[in-house]
Coordinates of C-alpha atoms and ligand atoms in Angstrom, one line a residue:
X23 CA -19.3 12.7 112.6
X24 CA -17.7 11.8 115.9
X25 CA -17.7 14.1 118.8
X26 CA -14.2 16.1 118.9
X27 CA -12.7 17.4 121.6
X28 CA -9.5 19.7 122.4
X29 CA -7.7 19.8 125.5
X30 CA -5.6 22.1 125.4
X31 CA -2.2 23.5 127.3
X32 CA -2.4 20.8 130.1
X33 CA 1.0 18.8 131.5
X34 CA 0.7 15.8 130.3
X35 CA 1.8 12.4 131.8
X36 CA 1.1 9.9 129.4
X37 CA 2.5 8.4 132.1
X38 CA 5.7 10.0 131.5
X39 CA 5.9 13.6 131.5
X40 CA 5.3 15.5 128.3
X41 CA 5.5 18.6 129.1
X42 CA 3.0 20.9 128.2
X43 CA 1.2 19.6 125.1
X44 CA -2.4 20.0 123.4
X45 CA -5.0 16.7 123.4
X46 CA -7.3 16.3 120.8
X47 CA -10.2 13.7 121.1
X48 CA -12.1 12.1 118.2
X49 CA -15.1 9.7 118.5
X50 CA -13.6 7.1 121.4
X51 CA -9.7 7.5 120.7
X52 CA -6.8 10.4 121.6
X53 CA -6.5 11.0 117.8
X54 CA -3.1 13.5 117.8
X55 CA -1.0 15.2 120.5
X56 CA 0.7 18.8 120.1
X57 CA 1.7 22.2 120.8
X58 CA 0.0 24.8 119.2
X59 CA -3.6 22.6 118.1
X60 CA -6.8 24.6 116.9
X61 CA -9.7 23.8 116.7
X62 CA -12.5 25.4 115.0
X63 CA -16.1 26.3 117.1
X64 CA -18.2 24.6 114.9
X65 CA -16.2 21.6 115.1
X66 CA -16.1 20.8 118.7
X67 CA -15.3 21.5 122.0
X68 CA -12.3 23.3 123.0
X69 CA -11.3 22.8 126.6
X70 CA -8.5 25.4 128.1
X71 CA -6.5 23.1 131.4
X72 CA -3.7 25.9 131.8
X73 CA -2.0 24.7 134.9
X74 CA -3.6 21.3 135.3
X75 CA -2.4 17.8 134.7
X76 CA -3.6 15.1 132.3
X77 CA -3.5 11.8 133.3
X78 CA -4.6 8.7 131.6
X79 CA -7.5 6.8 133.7
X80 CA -6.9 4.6 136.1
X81 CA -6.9 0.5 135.5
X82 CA -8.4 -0.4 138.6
X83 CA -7.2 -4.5 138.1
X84 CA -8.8 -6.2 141.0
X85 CA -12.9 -4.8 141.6
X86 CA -15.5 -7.3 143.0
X87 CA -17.8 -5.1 140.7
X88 CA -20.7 -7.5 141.5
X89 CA -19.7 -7.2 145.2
X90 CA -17.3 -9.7 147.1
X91 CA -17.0 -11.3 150.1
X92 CA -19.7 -11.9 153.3
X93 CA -18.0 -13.5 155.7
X94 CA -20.0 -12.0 158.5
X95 CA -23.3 -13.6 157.3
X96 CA -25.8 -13.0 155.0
X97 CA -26.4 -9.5 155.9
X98 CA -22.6 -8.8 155.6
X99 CA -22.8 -9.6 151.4
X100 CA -21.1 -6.3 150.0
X101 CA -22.8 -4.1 147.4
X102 CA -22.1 -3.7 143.4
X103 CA -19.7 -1.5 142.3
X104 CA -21.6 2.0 141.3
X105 CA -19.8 3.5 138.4
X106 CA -20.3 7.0 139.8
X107 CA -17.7 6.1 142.2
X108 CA -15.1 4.6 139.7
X109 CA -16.0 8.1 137.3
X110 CA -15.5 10.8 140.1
X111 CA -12.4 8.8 141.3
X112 CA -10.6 9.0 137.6
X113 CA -11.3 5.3 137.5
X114 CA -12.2 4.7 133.5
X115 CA -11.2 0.7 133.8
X116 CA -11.8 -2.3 135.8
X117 CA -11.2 -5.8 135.8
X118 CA -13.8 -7.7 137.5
X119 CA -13.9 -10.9 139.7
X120 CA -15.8 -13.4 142.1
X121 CA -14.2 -13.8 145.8
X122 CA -15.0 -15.3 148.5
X123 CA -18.1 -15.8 147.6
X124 CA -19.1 -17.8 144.4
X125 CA -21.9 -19.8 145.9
X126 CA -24.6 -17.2 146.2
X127 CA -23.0 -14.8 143.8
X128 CA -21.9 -16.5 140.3
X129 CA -20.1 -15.8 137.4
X130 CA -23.3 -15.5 135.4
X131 CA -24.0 -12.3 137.9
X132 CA -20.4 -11.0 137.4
X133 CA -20.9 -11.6 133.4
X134 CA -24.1 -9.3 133.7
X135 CA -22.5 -6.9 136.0
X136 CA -19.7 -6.4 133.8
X137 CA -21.7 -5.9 130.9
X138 CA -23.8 -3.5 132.6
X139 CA -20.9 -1.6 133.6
X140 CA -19.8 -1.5 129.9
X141 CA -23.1 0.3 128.6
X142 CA -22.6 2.8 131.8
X143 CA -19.2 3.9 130.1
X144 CA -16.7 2.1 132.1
X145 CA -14.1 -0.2 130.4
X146 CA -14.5 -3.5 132.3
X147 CA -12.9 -6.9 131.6
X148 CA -13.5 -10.0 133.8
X149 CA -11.8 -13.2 135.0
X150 CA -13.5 -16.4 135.0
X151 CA -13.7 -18.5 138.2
X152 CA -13.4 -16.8 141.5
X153 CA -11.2 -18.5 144.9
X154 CA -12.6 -21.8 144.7
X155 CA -10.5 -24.9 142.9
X156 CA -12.4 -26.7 141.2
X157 CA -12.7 -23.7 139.2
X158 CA -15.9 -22.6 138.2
X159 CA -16.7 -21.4 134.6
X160 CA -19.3 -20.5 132.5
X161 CA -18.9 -22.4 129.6
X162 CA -17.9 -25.4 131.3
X163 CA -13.8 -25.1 131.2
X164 CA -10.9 -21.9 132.1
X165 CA -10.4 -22.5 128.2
X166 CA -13.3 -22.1 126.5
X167 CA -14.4 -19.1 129.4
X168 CA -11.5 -17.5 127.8
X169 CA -10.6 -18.0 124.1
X170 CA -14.7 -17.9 123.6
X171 CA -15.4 -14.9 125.9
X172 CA -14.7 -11.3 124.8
X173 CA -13.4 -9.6 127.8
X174 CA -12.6 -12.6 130.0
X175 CA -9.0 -12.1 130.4
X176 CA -7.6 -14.6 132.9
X177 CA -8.6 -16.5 135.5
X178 CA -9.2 -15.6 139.4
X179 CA -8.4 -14.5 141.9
X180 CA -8.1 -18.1 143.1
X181 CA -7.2 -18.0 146.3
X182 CA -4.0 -19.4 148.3
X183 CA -2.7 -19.7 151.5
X184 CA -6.0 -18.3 153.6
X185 CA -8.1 -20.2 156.0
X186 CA -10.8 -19.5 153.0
X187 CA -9.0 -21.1 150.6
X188 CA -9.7 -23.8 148.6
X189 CA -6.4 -25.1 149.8
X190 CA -5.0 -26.0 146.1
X191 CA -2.0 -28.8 145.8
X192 CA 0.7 -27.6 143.6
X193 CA -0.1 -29.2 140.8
X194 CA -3.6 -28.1 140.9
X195 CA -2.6 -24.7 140.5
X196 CA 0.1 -25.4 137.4
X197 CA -2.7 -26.7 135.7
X198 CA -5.1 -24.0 136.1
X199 CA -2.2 -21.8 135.0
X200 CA -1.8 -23.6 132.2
X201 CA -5.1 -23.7 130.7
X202 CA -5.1 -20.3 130.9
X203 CA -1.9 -19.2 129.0
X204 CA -3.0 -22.0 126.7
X205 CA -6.2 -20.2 126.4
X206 CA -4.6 -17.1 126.6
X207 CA -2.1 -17.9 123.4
X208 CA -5.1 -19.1 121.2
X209 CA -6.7 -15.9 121.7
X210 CA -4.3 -12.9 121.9
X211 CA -4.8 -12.6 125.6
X212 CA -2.7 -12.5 128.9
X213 CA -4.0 -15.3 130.2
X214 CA -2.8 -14.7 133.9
X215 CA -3.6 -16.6 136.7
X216 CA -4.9 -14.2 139.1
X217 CA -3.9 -15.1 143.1
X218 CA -5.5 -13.8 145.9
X219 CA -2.3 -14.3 148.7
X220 CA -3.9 -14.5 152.3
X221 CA -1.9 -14.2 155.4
X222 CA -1.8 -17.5 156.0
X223 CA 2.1 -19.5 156.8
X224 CA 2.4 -21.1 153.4
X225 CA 2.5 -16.7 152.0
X226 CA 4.0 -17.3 148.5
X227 CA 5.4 -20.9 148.7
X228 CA 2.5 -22.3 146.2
X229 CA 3.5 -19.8 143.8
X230 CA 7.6 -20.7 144.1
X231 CA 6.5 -24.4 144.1
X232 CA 4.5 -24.1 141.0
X233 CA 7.4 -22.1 139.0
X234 CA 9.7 -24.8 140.6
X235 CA 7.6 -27.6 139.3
X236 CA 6.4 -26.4 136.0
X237 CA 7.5 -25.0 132.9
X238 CA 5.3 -21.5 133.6
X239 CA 6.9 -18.4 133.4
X240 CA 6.3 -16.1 136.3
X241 CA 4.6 -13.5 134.2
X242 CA 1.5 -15.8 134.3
X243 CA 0.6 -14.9 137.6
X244 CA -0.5 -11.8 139.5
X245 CA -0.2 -12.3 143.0
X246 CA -2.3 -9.7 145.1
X247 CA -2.6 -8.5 148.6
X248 CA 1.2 -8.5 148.6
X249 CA 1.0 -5.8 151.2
X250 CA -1.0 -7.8 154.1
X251 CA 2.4 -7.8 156.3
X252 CA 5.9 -7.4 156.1
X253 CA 7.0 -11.2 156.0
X254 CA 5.0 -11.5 153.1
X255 CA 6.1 -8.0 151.2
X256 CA 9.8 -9.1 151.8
X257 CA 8.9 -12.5 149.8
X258 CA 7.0 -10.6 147.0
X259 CA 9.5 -8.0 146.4
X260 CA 12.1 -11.5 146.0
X261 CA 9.2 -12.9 143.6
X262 CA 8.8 -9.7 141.3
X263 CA 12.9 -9.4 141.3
X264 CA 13.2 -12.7 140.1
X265 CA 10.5 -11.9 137.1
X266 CA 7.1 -11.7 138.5
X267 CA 4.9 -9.1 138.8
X268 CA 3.2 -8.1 142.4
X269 CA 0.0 -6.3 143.0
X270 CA -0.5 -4.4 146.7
X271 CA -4.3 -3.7 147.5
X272 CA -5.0 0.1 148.2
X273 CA -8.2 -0.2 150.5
X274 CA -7.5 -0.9 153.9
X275 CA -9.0 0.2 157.6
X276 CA -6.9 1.8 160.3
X277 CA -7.8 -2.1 162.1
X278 CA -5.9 -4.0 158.9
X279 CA -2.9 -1.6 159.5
X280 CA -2.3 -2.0 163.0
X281 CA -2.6 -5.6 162.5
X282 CA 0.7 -5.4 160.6
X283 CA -0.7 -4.2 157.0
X284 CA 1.9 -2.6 154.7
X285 CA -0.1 0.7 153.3
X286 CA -0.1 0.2 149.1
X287 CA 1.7 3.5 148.9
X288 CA 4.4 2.9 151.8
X289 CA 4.8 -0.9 150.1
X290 CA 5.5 0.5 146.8
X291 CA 8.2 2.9 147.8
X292 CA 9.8 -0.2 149.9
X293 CA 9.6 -1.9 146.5
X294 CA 11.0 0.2 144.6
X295 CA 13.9 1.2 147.2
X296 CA 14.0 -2.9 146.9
X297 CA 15.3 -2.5 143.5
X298 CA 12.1 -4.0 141.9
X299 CA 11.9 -2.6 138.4
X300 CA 9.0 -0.1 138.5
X301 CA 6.9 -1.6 135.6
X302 CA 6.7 -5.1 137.9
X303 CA 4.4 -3.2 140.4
X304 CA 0.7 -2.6 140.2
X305 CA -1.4 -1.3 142.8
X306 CA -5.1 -2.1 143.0
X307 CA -8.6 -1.1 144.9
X308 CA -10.2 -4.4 145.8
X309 CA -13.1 -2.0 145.4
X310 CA -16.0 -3.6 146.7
X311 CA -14.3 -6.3 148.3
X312 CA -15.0 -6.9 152.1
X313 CA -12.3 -5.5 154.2
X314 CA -12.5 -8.5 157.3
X315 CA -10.8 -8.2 160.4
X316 CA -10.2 -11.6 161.8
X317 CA -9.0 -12.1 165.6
X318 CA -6.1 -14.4 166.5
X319 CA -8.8 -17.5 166.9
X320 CA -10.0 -16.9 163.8
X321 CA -13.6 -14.9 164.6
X322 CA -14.4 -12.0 162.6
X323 CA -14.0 -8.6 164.7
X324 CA -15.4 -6.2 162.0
X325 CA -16.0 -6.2 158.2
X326 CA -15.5 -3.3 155.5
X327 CA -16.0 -2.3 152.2
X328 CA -13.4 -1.6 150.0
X329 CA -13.6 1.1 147.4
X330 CA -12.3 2.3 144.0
X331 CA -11.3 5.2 145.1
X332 CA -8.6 4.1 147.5
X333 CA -6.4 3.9 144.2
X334 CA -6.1 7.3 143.5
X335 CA -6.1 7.9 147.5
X336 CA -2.9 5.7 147.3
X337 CA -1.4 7.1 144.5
X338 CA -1.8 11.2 145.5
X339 CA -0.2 9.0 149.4
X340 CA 2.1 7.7 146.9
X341 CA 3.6 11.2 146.0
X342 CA 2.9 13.5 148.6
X343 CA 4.0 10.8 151.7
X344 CA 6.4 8.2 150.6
X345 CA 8.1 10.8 148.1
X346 CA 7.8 8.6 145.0
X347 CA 8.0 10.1 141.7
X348 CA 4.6 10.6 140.4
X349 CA 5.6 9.0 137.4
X350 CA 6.7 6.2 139.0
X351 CA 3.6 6.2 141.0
X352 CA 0.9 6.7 138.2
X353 CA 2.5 4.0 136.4
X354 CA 1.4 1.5 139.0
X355 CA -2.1 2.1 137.9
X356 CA -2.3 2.9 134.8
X357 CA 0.4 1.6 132.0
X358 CA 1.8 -1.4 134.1
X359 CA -1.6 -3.0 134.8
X360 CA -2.4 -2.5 131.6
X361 CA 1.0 -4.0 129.9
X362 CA 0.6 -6.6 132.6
X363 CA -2.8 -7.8 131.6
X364 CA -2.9 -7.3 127.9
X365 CA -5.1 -4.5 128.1
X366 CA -5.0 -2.2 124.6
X367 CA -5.5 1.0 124.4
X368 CA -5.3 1.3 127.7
X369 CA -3.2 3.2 130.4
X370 CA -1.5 6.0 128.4
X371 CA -1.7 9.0 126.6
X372 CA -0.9 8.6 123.0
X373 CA -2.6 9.1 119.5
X374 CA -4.8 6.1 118.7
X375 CA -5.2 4.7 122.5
X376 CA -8.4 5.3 124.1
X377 CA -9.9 9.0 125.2
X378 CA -9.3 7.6 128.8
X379 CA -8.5 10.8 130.7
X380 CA -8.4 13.0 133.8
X381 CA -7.9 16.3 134.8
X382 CA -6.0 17.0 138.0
X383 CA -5.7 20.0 139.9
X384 CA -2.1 19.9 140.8
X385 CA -2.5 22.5 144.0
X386 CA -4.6 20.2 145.9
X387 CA -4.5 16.8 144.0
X388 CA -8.0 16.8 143.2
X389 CA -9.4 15.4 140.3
X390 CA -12.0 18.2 138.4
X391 CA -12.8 16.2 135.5
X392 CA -12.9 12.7 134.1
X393 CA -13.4 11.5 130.3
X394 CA -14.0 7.4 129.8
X395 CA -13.8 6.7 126.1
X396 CA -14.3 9.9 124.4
X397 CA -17.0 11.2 126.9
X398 CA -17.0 13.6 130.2
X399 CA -18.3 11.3 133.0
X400 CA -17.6 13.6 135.5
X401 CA -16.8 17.2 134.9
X402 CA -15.7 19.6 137.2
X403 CA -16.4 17.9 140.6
X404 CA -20.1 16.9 139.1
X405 CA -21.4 13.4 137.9
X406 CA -24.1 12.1 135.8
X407 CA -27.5 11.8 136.8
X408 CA -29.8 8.7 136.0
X409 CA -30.5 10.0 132.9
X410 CA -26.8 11.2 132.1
X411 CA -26.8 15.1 132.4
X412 CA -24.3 16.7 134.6
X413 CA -26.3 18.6 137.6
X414 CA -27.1 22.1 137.3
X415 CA -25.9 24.5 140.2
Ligands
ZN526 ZN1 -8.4 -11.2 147.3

């Protein structure tokens, strides 16, 4: 019999507000929603969240969950994403990718990685390839990688206008986006070409070129970092009005921002005061990305890591900052990355999605619980040890 579970008198926002409303959990999926729901002892578990939230869990769309960059040297390679920190930070799902770095890390470690994750309780998809054109796969094309591949998704972040780009033509990058909607159509996926923007002159002209010169729609890419300055936010918000969708990175350092960095949650009220329609705008961690600070000739100054749990950081910022909606806010990481990348089952609160939930403490916008798939992986401020129980006090 699967484990039951009911949640009961919390506000939900599935992510629109329900209202007060009663959850009940069944094996892996949210099996009914309702006032008034019972459920007997000897059936389950019966949770009372009077005066909390419930959220869905967070799609985290951009993690370098088998770490990411290095660009200070050897010693500067960043770490692998620990899904304790994804858990306790109401992250339940995460798309993985290569960076910088695809020459001492590959995709056969991020394929590893993300199955690891998977059998730790986290929901993780991947893209093949990483920044570099030619793209590197596993099976030996962006096709195969992804009509062959479970939960390969897209393709990415392939990386354009930065000094550590591969410097792609045009029509390099039309064709990458190509194979993967091809791919993509063939096997009920997105398909999106992932694009890591850097802050280099060119911002988002590849992207406009490509459109120009092709017969792509815009939904097949997801620029990201559209936040890095204010030249390239203003070109991004023109980009996601004329049908595209944009992604701003939540981690940052205090250096980034005084170099002229757009804080995620700042961006996306700009955006949305912009006009952009809300479901266009996604806002991911990076988590585990490096976080460089270059100087003006190009040295590196300091280096980072960037976490998961800048998202929800941005998102309570969001809110209790910029004064946008929370609605509006939670749907930039959970339902419109979801939509965005063909993700089911994921990002909402309805019967026969995913048991993908958190439990938020509305006085201090702290999360107290988290469940990933049917199951508490963190409950009431405490995680999992090694050999999954929750601590004792
Ligand atoms: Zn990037």
């Amino acid at each position: 019999m699967p484990k039951i579970v009911l949640i009961k008198n919390a506000r939900v926002f599935a992510p629109e507000d329900l209202g007060v409303q009663d959850v009940l959990v069944a094996g892996e999926k949210i099996s009914q929603l309702g006032e008034g729901l019972e459920l007997p002892s000897e059936l389950g578990e019966t949770i009372d969240a009077s005066g909390a939230w419930l959220i869905p869990g967070l799609v985290d769309s951009l993690v370098h969950i088998a770490g990411g960059g290095g660009e200070g040297g050897f010693a500067s390679r960043t770490p692998e994403l620990d899904p304790v920190e994804a858990f306790s930070s109401g992250v339940t799902t995460v798309v993985g990718v290569l960076g910088t770095d695809a020459t001492t890390r590959t995709l056969n470690d991020l394929y590893g990685k993300f199955r690891a994750l998977c059998e730790q309780g986290l929901s993780c998809y991947m893209h093949t390839g990483s920044y570099e054109f030619p793209v590197m796969t596993v099976t030996g094309s962006v096709r195969s990688d992804i009509v062959f591949m479970q939960n390969v998704i897209g393709v990415g972040e392939l990386a354009i206008s930065d000094h550590r780009s591969s410097q792609p033509r045009t029509e390099e990058l039309v064709r990458v986006a190509s194979d993967a909607r091809v791919a993509g159509l063939l096997s009920g996926k997105k398909g999106v070409l992932s694009i890591h923007v850097g802050d280099g002159k060119g911002r988002l002209d590849p992207l406009f070129d490509a459109l120009e010169h092709s017969d792509l729609p815009a939904e097949q890419f997801y620029p990201t970092h559209i936040n890095r300055n204010r030249a390239l936010l203003a070109q991004g918000i023109e980009f996601a009005k004329s049908g595209g969708y944009i992604d701003f990175t939540a981690s940052t350092t205090d250096a980034i921002l005084e170099s002229g960095e757009v804080r995620a949650s700042h961006a996306l009220k700009l955006a949305i005061q912009a006009g952009v329609p809300v479901e266009r705008i996604i806002m991911s961690s990076d988590g585990q990305g490096s976080l460089p600070d270059f100087c003006e000739n190009g040295l590196l100054k300091s280096l980072d890591v960037a976490s998961v749990a800048s998202l929800f950081g941005e998102l309570r910022r969001a809110v209790q900052e910029e004064g946008v909606s929370f609605v509006d806010a939670l749907r930039s990481v959970t339902s419109n990355p979801a939509t965005v990348l063909g993700l089911g089952g994921k990002g909402g609160i309805a019967a026969g999605l995913d048991a993908d939930l958190s439990i938020v403490d509305p006085s201090n916008f702290e999360i107290r619980s988290v469940m990933a798939r049917g199951n508490w992986q963190y409950l009431e401020g405490k995680c999992r040890d090694a050999l999954g129980r929750f601590a004792q006090e």
